[in-house]
mmCIF file of C-alpha atoms in Angstrom:
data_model
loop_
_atom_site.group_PDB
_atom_site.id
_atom_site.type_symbol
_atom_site.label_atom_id
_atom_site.label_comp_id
_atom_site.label_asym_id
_atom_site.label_seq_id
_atom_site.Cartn_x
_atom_site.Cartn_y
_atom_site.Cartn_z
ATOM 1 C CA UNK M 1 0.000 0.000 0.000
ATOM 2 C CA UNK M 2 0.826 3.709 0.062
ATOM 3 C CA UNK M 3 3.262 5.124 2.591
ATOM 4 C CA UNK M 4 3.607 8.841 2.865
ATOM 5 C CA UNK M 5 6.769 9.922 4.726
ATOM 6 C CA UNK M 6 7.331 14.235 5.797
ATOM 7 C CA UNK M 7 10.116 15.851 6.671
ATOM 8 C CA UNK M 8 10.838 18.179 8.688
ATOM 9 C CA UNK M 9 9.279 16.507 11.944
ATOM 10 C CA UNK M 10 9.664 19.955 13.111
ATOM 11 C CA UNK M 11 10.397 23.723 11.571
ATOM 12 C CA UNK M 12 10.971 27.044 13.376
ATOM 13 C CA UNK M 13 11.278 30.763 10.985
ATOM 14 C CA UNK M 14 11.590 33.839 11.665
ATOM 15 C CA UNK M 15 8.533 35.760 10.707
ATOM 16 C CA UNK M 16 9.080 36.703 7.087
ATOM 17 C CA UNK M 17 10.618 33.844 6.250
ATOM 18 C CA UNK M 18 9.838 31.284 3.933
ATOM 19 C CA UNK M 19 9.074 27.829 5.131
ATOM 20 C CA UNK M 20 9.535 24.451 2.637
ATOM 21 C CA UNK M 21 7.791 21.063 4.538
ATOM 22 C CA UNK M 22 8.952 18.004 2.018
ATOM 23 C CA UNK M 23 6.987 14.382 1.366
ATOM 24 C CA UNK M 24 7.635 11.501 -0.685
ATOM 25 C CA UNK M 25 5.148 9.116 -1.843
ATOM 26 C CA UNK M 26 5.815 5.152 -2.740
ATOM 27 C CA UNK M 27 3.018 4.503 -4.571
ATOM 28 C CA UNK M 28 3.116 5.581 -8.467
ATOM 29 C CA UNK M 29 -0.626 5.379 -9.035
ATOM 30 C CA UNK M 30 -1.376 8.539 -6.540
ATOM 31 C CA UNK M 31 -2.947 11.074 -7.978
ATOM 32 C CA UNK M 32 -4.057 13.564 -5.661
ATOM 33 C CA UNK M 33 -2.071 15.291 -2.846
ATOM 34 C CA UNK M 34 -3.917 17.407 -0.669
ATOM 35 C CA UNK M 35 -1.975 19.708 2.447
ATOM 36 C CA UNK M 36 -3.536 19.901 5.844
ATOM 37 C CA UNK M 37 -3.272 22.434 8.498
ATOM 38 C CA UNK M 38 -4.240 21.091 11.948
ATOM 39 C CA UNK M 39 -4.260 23.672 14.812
ATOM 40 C CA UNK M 40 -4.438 22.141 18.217
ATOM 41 C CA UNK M 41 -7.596 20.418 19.552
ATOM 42 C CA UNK M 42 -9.004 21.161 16.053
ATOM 43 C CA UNK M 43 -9.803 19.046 12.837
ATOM 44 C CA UNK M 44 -7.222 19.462 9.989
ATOM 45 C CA UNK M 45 -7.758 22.005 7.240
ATOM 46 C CA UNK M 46 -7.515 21.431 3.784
ATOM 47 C CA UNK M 47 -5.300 24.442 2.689
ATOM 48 C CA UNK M 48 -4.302 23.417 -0.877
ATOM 49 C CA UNK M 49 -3.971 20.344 -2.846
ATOM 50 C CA UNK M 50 -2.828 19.629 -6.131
ATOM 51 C CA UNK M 51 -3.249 16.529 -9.030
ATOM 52 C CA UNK M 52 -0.945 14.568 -10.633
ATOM 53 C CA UNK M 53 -1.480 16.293 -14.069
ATOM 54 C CA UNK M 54 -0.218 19.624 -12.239
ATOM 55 C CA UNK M 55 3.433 20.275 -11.946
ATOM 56 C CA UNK M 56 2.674 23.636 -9.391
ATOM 57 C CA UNK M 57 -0.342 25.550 -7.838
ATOM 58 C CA UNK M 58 -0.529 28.925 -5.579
ATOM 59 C CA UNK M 59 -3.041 30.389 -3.266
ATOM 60 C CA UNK M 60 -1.583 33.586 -2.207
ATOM 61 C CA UNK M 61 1.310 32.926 0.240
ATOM 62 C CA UNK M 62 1.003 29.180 -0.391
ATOM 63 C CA UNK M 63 2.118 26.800 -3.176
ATOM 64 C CA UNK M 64 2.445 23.512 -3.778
ATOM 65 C CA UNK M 65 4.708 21.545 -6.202
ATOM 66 C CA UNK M 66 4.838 18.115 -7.721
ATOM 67 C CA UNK M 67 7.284 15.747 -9.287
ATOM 68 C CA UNK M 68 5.933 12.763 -10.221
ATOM 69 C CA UNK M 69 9.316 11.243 -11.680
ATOM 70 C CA UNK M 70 10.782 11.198 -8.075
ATOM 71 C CA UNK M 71 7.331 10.677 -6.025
ATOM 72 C CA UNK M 72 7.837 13.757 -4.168
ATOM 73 C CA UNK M 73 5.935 17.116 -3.286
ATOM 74 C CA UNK M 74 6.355 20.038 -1.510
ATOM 75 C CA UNK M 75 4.362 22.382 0.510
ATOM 76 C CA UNK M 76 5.726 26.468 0.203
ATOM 77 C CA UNK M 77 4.621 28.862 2.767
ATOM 78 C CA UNK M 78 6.268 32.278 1.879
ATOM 79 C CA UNK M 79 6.216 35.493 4.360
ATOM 80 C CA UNK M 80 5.373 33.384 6.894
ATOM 81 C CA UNK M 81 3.053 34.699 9.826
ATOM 82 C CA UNK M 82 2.543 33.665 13.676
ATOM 83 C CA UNK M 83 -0.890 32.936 13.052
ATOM 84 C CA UNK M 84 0.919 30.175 10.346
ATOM 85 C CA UNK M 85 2.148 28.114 13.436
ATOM 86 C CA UNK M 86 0.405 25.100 13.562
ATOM 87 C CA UNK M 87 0.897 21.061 12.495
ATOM 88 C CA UNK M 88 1.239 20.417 8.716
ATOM 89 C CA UNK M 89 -0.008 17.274 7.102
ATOM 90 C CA UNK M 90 0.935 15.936 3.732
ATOM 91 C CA UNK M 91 -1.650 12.909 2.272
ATOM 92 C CA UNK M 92 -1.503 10.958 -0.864
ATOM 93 C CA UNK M 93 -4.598 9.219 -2.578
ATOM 94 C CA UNK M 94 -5.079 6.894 -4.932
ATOM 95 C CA UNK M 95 -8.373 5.276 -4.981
ATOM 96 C CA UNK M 96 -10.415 8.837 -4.214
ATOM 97 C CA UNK M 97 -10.716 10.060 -1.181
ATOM 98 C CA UNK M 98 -9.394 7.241 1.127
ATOM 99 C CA UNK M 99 -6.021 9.812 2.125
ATOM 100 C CA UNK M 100 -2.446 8.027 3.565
ATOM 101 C CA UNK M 101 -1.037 10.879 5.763
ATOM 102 C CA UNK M 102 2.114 12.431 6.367
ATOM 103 C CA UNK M 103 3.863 11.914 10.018
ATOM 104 C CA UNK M 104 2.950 15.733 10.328
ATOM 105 C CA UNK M 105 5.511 18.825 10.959
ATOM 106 C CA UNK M 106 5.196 20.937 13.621
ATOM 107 C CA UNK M 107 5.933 24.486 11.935
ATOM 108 C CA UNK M 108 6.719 27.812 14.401
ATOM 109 C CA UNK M 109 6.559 30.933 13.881
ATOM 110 C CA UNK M 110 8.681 33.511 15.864
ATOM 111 C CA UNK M 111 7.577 37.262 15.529
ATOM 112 C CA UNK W 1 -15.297 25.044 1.417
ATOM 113 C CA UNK W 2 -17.535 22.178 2.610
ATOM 114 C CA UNK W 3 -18.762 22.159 6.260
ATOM 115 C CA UNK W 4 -18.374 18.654 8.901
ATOM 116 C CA UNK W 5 -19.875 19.393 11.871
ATOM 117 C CA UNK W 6 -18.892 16.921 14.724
ATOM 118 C CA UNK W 7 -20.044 16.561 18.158
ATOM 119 C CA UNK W 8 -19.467 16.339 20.913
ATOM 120 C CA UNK W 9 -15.735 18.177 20.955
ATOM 121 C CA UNK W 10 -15.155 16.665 24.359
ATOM 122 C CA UNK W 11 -16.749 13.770 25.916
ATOM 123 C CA UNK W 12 -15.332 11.519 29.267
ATOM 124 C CA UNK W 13 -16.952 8.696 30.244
ATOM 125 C CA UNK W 14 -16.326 6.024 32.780
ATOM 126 C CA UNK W 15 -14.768 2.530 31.835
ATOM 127 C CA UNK W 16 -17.557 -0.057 30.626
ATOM 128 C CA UNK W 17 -19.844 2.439 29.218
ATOM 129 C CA UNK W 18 -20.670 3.626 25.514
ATOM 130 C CA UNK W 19 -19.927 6.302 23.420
ATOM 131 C CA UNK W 20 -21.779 7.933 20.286
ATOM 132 C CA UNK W 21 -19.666 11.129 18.460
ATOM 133 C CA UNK W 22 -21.777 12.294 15.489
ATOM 134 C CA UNK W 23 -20.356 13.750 11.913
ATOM 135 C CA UNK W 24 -22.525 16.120 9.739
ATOM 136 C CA UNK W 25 -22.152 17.171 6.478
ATOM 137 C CA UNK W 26 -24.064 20.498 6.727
ATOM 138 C CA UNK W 27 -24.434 21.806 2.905
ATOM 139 C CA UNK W 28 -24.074 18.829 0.913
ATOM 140 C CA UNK W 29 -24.767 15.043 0.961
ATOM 141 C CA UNK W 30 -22.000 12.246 1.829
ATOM 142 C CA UNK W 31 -21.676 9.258 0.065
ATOM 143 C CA UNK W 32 -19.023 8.533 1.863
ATOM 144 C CA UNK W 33 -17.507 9.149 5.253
ATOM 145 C CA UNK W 34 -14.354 8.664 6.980
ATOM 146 C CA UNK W 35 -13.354 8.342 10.679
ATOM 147 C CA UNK W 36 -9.890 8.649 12.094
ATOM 148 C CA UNK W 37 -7.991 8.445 15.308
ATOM 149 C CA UNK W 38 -5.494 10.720 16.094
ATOM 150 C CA UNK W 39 -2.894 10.251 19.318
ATOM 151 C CA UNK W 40 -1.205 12.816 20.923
ATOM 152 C CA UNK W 41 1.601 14.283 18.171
ATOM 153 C CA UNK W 42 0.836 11.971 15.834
ATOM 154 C CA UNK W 43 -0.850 11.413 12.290
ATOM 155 C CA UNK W 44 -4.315 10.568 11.339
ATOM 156 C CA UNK W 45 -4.770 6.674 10.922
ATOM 157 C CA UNK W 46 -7.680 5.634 9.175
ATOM 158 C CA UNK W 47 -10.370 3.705 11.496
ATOM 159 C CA UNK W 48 -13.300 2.935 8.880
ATOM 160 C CA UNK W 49 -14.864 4.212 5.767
ATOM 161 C CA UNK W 50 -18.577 4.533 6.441
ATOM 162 C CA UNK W 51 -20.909 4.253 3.311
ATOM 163 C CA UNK W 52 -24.147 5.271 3.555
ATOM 164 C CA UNK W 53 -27.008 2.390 3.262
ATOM 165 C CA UNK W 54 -24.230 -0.050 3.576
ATOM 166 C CA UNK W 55 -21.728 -1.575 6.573
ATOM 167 C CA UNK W 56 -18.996 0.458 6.942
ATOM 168 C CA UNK W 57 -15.451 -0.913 5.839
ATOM 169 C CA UNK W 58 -13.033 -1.132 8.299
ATOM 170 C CA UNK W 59 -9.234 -1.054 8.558
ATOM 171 C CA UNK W 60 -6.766 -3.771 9.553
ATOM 172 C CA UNK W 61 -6.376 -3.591 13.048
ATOM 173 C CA UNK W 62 -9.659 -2.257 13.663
ATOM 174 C CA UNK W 63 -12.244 -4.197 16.263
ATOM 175 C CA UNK W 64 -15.371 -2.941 14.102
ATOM 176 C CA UNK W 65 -17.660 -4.549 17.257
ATOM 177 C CA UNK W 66 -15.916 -1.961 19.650
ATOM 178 C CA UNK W 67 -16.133 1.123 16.561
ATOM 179 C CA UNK W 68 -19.664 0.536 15.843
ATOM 180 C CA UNK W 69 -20.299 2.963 12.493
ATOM 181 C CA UNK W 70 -23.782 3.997 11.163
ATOM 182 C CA UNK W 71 -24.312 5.502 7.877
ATOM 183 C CA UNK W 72 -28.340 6.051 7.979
ATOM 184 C CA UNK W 73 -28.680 8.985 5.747
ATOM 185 C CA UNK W 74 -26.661 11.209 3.555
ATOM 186 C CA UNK W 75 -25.923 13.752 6.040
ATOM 187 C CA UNK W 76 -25.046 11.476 8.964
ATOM 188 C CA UNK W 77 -22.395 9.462 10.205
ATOM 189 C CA UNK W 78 -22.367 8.434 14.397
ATOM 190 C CA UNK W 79 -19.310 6.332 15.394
ATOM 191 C CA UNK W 80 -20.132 4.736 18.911
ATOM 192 C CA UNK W 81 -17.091 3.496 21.123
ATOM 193 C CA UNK W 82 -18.592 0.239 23.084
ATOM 194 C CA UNK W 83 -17.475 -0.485 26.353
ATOM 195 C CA UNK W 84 -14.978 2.448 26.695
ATOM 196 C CA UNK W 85 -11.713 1.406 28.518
ATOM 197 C CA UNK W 86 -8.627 3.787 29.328
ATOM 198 C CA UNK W 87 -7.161 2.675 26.331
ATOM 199 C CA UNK W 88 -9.637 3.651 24.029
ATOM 200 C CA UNK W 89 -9.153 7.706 25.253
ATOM 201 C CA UNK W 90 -8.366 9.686 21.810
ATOM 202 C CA UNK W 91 -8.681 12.107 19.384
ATOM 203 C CA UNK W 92 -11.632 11.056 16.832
ATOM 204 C CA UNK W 93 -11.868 12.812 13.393
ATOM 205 C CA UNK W 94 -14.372 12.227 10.887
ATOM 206 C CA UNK W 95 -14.227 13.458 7.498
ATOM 207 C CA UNK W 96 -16.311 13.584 4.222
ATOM 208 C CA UNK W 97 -16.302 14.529 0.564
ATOM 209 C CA UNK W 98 -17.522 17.375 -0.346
ATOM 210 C CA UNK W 99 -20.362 17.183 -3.413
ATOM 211 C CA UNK W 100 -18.773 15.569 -6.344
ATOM 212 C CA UNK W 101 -15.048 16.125 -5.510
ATOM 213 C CA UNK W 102 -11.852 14.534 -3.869
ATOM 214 C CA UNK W 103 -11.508 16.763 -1.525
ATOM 215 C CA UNK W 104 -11.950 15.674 1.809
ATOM 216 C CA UNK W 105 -13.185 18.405 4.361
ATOM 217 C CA UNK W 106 -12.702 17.180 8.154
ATOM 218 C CA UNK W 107 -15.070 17.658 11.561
ATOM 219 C CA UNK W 108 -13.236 19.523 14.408
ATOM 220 C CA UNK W 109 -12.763 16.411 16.119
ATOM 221 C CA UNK W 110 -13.956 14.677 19.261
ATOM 222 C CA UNK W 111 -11.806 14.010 22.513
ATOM 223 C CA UNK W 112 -12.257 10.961 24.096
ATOM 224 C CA UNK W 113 -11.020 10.301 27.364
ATOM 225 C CA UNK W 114 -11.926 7.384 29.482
ATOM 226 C CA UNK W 115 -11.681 7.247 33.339
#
């Protein structure tokens, strides 16, 4: 089956700052990566996601990229805010909707 | 986006009794559900996929007589926790698909904690 593995485990910027979380996906027939935001004691967010026929996608301060070759995708948060602190999920689906997580990355942001 | 509404947000029980945490999908109708447990600092893991009409599917791992899942109507999923021990003291997510799409919008989650 799938396996979904996130790095960093944890992130801490400098307001301003960008902030790049990293996954990596095993199984080739994924087609849909959605990012979560989970804030504590809350459900997760869906913040952006992005198909396998798209190499990139932005929402304002976020983006999201793709590279099928190497399994991988990336979550871009740029002029990052305090309000931005929170846990990050990555997920990977291939048979619509059922979602394999991310471990999760705890990202901080320091005014 | 699409709106899960889950209660209760906090519910603790004593060991031996039952549990029943309700997911809503308040503008649109789900097909399909999903339910989750979450521990402390860690991921999601998928409990069950709960279909409506039909028994729900569960996961490897997963005692489906002590996750009891009912999917009576599009707008409606309860998960009920059977004989609550210590053990069984989480974070419960449900989630569900919103209208047509892939995207899966999640309930603000239930904690579970068992005396």
């Amino acid at each position: 089956g799938e396996n979904v593995e996130q790095h960093p485990s944890t992130l801490s910027v400098q307001e301003g700052d960008s902030a790049v979380i990293k996954c990596t996906y095993s199984d080739s027939a994924s087609n849909y990566f959605p990012w979560y935001k989970q804030e504590l004691g809350k459900g997760p967010q869906l913040i952006i996601d992005i198909r396998s026929n798209v190499g990139e996608k932005k929402d304002q301060r976020i983006a999201v990229t793709l590279n099928k070759t190497a399994k991988h995708f990336s979550l871009h948060i740029t002029e990052t805010q305090p309000e931005d602190s929170a846990v990050y999920f990555c997920a990977a689906s291939n048979s619509f909707q059922k979602l394999v997580f991310g471990t999760g990355t705890r990202l901080l942001v320091s005014p | 986006g699409a709106v899960v509404s889950q209660h209760p947000s906090r519910v603790i029980c004593k060991s031996g009794t039952s549990v029943k945490i309700e997911c809503r999908s308040l503008d649109f109708q789900a097909t399909t559900m999903f339910w989750y447990r979450q521990f402390p600092k860690k991921s999601l893991m998928l409990m069950a996929t709960s279909n409506e009409g039909s028994k729900a599917t569960y996961e490897q791992g997963v005692e489906k007589d002590k996750f009891l899942i009912n999917h009576a109507s599009l707008t409606l999923s309860t998960l009920t926790v059977t004989s609550a021990h210590p053990e069984d003291s989480s974070f419960y997510i449900c989630s569900a698909s919103g209208g047509t799409g892939e995207k899966l919008f999640f309930g603000s989650g239930t904690q579970l904690s068992v005396l």
